[in-house]
Coordinates of C-alpha atoms in Angstrom, one line a residue:
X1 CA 223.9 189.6 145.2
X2 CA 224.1 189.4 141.3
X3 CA 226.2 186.9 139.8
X4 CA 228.2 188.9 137.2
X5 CA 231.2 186.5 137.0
X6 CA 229.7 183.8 134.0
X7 CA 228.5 185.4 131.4
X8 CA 229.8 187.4 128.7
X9 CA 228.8 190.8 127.8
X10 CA 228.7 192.6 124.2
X11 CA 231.9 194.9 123.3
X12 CA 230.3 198.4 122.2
X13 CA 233.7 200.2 121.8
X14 CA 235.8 200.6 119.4
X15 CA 239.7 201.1 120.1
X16 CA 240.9 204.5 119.7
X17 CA 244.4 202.9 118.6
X18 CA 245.6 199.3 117.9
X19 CA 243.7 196.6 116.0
X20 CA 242.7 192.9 116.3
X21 CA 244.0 189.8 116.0
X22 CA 242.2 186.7 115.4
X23 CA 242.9 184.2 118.1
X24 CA 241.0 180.7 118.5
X25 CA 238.3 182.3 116.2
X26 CA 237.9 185.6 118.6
X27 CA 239.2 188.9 118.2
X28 CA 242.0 190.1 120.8
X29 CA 242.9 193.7 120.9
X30 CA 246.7 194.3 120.6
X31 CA 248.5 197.3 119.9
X32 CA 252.5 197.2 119.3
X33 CA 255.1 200.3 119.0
X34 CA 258.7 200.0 118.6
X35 CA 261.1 197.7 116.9
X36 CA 263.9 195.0 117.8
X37 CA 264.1 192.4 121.0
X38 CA 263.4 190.8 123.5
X39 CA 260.0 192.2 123.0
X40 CA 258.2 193.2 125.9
X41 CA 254.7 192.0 127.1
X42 CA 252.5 193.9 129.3
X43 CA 249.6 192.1 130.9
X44 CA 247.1 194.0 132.6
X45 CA 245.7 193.5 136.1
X46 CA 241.9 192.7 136.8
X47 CA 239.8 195.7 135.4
X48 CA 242.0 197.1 133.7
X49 CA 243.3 196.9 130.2
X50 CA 246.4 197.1 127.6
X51 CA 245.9 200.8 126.7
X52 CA 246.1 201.8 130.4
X53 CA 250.1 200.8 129.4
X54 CA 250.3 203.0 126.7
X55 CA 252.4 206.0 128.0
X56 CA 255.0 203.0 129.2
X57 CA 254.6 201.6 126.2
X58 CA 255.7 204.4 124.4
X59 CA 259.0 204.9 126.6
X60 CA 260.0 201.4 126.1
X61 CA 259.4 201.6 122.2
X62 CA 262.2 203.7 122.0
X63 CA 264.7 200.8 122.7
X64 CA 262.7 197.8 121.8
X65 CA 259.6 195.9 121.0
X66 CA 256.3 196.9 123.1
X67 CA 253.1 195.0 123.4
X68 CA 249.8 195.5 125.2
X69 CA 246.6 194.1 124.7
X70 CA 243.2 193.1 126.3
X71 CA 242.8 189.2 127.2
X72 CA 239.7 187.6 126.0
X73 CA 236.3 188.4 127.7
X74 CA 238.4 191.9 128.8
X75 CA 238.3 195.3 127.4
X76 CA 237.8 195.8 123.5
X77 CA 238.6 192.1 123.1
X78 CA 235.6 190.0 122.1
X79 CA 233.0 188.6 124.8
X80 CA 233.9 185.6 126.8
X81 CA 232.7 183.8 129.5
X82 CA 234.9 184.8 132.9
X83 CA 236.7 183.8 134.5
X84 CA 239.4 181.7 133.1
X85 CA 242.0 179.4 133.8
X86 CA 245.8 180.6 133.9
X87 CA 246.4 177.9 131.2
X88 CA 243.6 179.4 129.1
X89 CA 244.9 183.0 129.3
X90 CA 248.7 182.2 128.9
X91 CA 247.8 179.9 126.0
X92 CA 246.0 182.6 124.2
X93 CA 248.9 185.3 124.9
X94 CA 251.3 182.8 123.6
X95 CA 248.8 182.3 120.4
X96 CA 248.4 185.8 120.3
X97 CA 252.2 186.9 120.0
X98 CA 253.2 184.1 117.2
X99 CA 249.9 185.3 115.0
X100 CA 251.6 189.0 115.2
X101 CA 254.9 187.6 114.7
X102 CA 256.4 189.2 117.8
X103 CA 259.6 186.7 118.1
X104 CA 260.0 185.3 121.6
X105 CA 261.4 184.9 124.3
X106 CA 259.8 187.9 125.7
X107 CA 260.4 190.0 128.9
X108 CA 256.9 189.6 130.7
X109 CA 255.3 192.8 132.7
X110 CA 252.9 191.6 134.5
X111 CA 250.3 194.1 136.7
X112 CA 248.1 192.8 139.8
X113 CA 246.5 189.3 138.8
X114 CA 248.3 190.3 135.7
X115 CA 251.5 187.8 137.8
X116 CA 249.2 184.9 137.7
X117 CA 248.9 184.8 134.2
X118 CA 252.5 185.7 133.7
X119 CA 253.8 183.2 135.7
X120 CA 251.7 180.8 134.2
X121 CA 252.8 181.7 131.1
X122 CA 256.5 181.2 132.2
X123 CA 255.4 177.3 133.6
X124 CA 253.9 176.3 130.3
X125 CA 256.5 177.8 127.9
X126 CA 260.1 178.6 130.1
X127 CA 262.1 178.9 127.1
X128 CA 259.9 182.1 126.1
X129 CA 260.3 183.9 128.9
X130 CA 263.8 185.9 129.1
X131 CA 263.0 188.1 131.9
X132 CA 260.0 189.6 134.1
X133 CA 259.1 193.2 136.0
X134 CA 256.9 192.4 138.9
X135 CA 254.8 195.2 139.0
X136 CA 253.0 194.8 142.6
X137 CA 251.6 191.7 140.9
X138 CA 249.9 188.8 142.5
X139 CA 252.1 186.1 143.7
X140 CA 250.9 182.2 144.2
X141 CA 252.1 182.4 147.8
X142 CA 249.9 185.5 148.5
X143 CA 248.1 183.8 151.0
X144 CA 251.6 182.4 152.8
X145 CA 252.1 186.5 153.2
X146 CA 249.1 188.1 154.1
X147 CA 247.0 188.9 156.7
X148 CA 244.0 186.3 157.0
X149 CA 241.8 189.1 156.5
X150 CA 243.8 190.1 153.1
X151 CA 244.2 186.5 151.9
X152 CA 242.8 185.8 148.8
X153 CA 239.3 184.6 149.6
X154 CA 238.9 187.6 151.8
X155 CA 240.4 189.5 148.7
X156 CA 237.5 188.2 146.2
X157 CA 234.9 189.2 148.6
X158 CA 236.2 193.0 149.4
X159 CA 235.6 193.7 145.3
X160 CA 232.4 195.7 144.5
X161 CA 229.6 193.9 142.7
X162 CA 228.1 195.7 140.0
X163 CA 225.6 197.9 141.7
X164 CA 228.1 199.3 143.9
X165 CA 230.2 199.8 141.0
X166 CA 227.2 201.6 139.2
X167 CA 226.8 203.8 142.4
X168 CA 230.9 204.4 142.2
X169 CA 230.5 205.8 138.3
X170 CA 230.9 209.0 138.5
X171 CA 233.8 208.8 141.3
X172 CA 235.1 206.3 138.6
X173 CA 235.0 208.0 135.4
X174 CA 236.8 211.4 137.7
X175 CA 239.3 209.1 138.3
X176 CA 240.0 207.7 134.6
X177 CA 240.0 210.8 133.2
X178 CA 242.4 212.4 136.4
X179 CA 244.5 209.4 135.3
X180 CA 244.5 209.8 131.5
X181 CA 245.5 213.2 131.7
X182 CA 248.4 213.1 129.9
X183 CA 247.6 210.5 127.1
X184 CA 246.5 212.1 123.3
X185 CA 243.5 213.6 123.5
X186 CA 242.0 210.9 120.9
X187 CA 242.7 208.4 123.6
X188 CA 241.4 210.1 126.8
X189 CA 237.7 210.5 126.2
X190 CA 236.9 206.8 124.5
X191 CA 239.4 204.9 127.5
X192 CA 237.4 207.3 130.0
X193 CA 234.2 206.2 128.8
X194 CA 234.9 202.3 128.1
X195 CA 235.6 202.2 131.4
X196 CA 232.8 203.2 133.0
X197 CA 230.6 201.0 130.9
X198 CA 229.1 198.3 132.2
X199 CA 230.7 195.8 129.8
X200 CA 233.7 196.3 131.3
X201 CA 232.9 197.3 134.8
X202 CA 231.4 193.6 134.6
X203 CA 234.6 191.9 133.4
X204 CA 237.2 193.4 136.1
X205 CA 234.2 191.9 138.6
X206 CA 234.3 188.5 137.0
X207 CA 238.2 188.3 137.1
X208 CA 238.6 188.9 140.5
X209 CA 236.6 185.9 141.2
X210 CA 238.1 182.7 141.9
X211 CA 241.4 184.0 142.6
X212 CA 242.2 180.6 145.5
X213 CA 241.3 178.4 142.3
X214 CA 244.5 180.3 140.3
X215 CA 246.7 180.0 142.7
X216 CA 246.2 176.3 143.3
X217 CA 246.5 175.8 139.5
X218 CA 250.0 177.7 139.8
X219 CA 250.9 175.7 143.5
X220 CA 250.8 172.8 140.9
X221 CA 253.3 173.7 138.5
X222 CA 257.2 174.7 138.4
X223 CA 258.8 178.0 140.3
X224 CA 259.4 180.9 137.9
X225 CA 262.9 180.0 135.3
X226 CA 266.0 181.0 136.4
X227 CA 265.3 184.9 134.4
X228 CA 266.2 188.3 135.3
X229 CA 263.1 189.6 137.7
X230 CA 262.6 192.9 139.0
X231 CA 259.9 193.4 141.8
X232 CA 258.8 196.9 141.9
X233 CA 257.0 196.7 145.6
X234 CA 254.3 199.2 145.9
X235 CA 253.6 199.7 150.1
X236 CA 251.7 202.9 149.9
X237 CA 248.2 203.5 151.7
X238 CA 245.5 203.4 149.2
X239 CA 244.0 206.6 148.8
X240 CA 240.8 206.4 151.0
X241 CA 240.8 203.9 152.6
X242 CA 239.7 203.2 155.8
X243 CA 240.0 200.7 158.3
X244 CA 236.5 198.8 159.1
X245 CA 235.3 195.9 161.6
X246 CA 236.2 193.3 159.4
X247 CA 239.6 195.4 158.2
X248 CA 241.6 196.5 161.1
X249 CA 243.4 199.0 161.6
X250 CA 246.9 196.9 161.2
X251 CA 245.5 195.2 157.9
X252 CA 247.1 197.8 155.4
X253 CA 250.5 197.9 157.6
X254 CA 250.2 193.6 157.7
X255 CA 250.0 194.1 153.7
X256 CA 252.5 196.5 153.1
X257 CA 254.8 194.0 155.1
X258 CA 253.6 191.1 153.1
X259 CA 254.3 192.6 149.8
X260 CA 257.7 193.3 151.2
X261 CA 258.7 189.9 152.1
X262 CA 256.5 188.3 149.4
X263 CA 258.0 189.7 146.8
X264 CA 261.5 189.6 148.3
X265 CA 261.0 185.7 148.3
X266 CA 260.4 186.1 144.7
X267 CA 263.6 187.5 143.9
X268 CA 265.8 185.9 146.0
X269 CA 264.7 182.7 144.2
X270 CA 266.6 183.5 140.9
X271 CA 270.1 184.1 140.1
X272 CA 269.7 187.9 139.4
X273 CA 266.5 189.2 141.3
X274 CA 265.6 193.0 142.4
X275 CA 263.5 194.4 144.8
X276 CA 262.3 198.0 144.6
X277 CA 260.5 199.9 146.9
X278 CA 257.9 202.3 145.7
X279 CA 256.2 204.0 148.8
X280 CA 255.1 207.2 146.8
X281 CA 252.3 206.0 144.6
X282 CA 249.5 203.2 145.1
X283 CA 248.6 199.9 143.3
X284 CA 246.7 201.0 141.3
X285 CA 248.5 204.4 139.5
X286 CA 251.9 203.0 139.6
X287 CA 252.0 203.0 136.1
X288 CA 250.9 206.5 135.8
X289 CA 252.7 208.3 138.8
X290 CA 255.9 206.4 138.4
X291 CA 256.6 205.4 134.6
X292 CA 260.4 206.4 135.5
X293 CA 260.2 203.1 137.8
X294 CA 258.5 201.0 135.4
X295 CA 260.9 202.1 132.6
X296 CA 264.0 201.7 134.6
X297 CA 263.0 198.2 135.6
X298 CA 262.4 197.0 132.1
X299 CA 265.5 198.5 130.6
X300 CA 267.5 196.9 133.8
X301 CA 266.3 193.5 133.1
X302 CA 267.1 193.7 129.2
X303 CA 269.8 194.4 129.8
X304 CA 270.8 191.6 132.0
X305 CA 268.6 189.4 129.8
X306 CA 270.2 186.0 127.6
X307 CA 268.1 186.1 124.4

């Protein structure tokens, strides 16, 4: 099988909204609405990028600062070799949001392996985190959790490569555009089609690599600060999925049960932690089926947050 996790690939789009920001001599695409504080960060899970955010984004702007963007290597960010450290990504968010002069501490929303980089972020600079939304993110302890066959080892090898992901297109780019639906019509088509590309279809690939190695680098570091968190818990089935020889049957109910007392754990280590169920949706349209949730969980935790 191809190696497609080390080496970069050219950006050939354009973002339909947002601009760049120059970051350790790259360009990082970020794209800010709203006004006022704590601000809040969204960081994307593997293959999929800041503008995915953008109809949250827009609900939060109406009560405070809202951020999304593409990590380096990722989206319409510029090329860079994948995957990264934690340190590496969190270092460049935290680079990222002083250039703009977003004003911290921030309330972090973290997506899928989106939570490793968040709570990395949240190791190497506590006093800039104010609160976080879990949004069915990845956790350090995943593999204390799940399954053996849904541990994180097992996870990296269940991705596509690329020419399953080329075979997957059209499926793909059905998908995107079912999902975008409801964004402006100058977003839908150019998001659609970015994400099919092979430029980016290459980088969700390369950051679902190496996911043990991010955990250990988190195992190292301090627990999450003492912040407002709410876990939004997503134990829906995946749409089509089906149990196989090397995933029983059990696996997906083993998961849902996991993520249930994974992200419980989470909470319950903080003074002021909240788990939600969300059992009508799946990991990867939360965002888009249930921007109620995702809204009410952000404007729950400013409000408990201590700027």
């Amino acid at each position: 099988m191809t190696d497609n996790s080390t080496f970069p690939v050219p950006v050939r789009f354009g973002p339909p909204v947002g601009g760049f920001q120059e970051v350790g001599g790259r360009r990082i695409f970020v794209h800010r609405s709203g006004g006022g504080g704590p601000a809040v960060v969204f960081l994307p899970g593997a293959g999929a990028v800041g503008l995915d955010y953008f109809g949250v984004q827009q609900e939060v702007a109406q009560f405070t600062t809202a951020v999304v963007y593409d990590r380096g290597g990722t989206g319409y960010s510029d090329p860079l070799r994948l995957p990264r450290t934690a340190a590496a990504v969190a270092t460049e968010l935290r680079e990222l949001l002083r250039a703009q002069g977003v004003a911290g501490p921030y309330v972090l929303v973290p997506h899928s392996l989106g939570g490793f980089y968040a709570h990395r972020f949240a190791q190497l600079y506590p006093q800039d985190v104010v609160g976080l939304v879990w949004l069915d993110a990845f956790h350090r302890d995943w593999d204390d959790f799940m399954p053996p066959s849904a541990g994180l080892a097992a996870v990296e090898r269940m991705g596509p490569d690329l020419e399953q992901s080329e075979r997957m297109r059209p499926a793909l780019r059905e998908m995107f555009a079912e999902l975008l639906a409801d964004y402006p019509e100058h977003l839908q088509e150019p998001l659609t089609e970015a994400h099919v590309s092979d430029a980016w279809m290459r980088a969700g690939i390369a950051e679902r690599t190496r996911l043990t190695e991010l955990a250990r680098e988190l195992r190292a570091g301090p627990d999450l600060p003492d912040v407002p968190v709410v876990a939004l818990s997503v134990v829906g089935a995946e749409p089509g999925r089906q149990a196989s020889a090397t995933e029983p049957e059990r696996t997906p109910r083993e998961m849902n049960d996991g993520r249930r007392r994974m992200d419980a754990a989470l909470v319950s280590a903080v003074s002021y932690g909240e788990q939600r169920i969300i059992s009508d949706t799946s990991h990867h349209r939360l965002c888009f089926d249930r921007p109620d949730a995702v809204v009410d969980a952000i404007r729950d935790v400013l409000g408990r947050a201590r700027p």
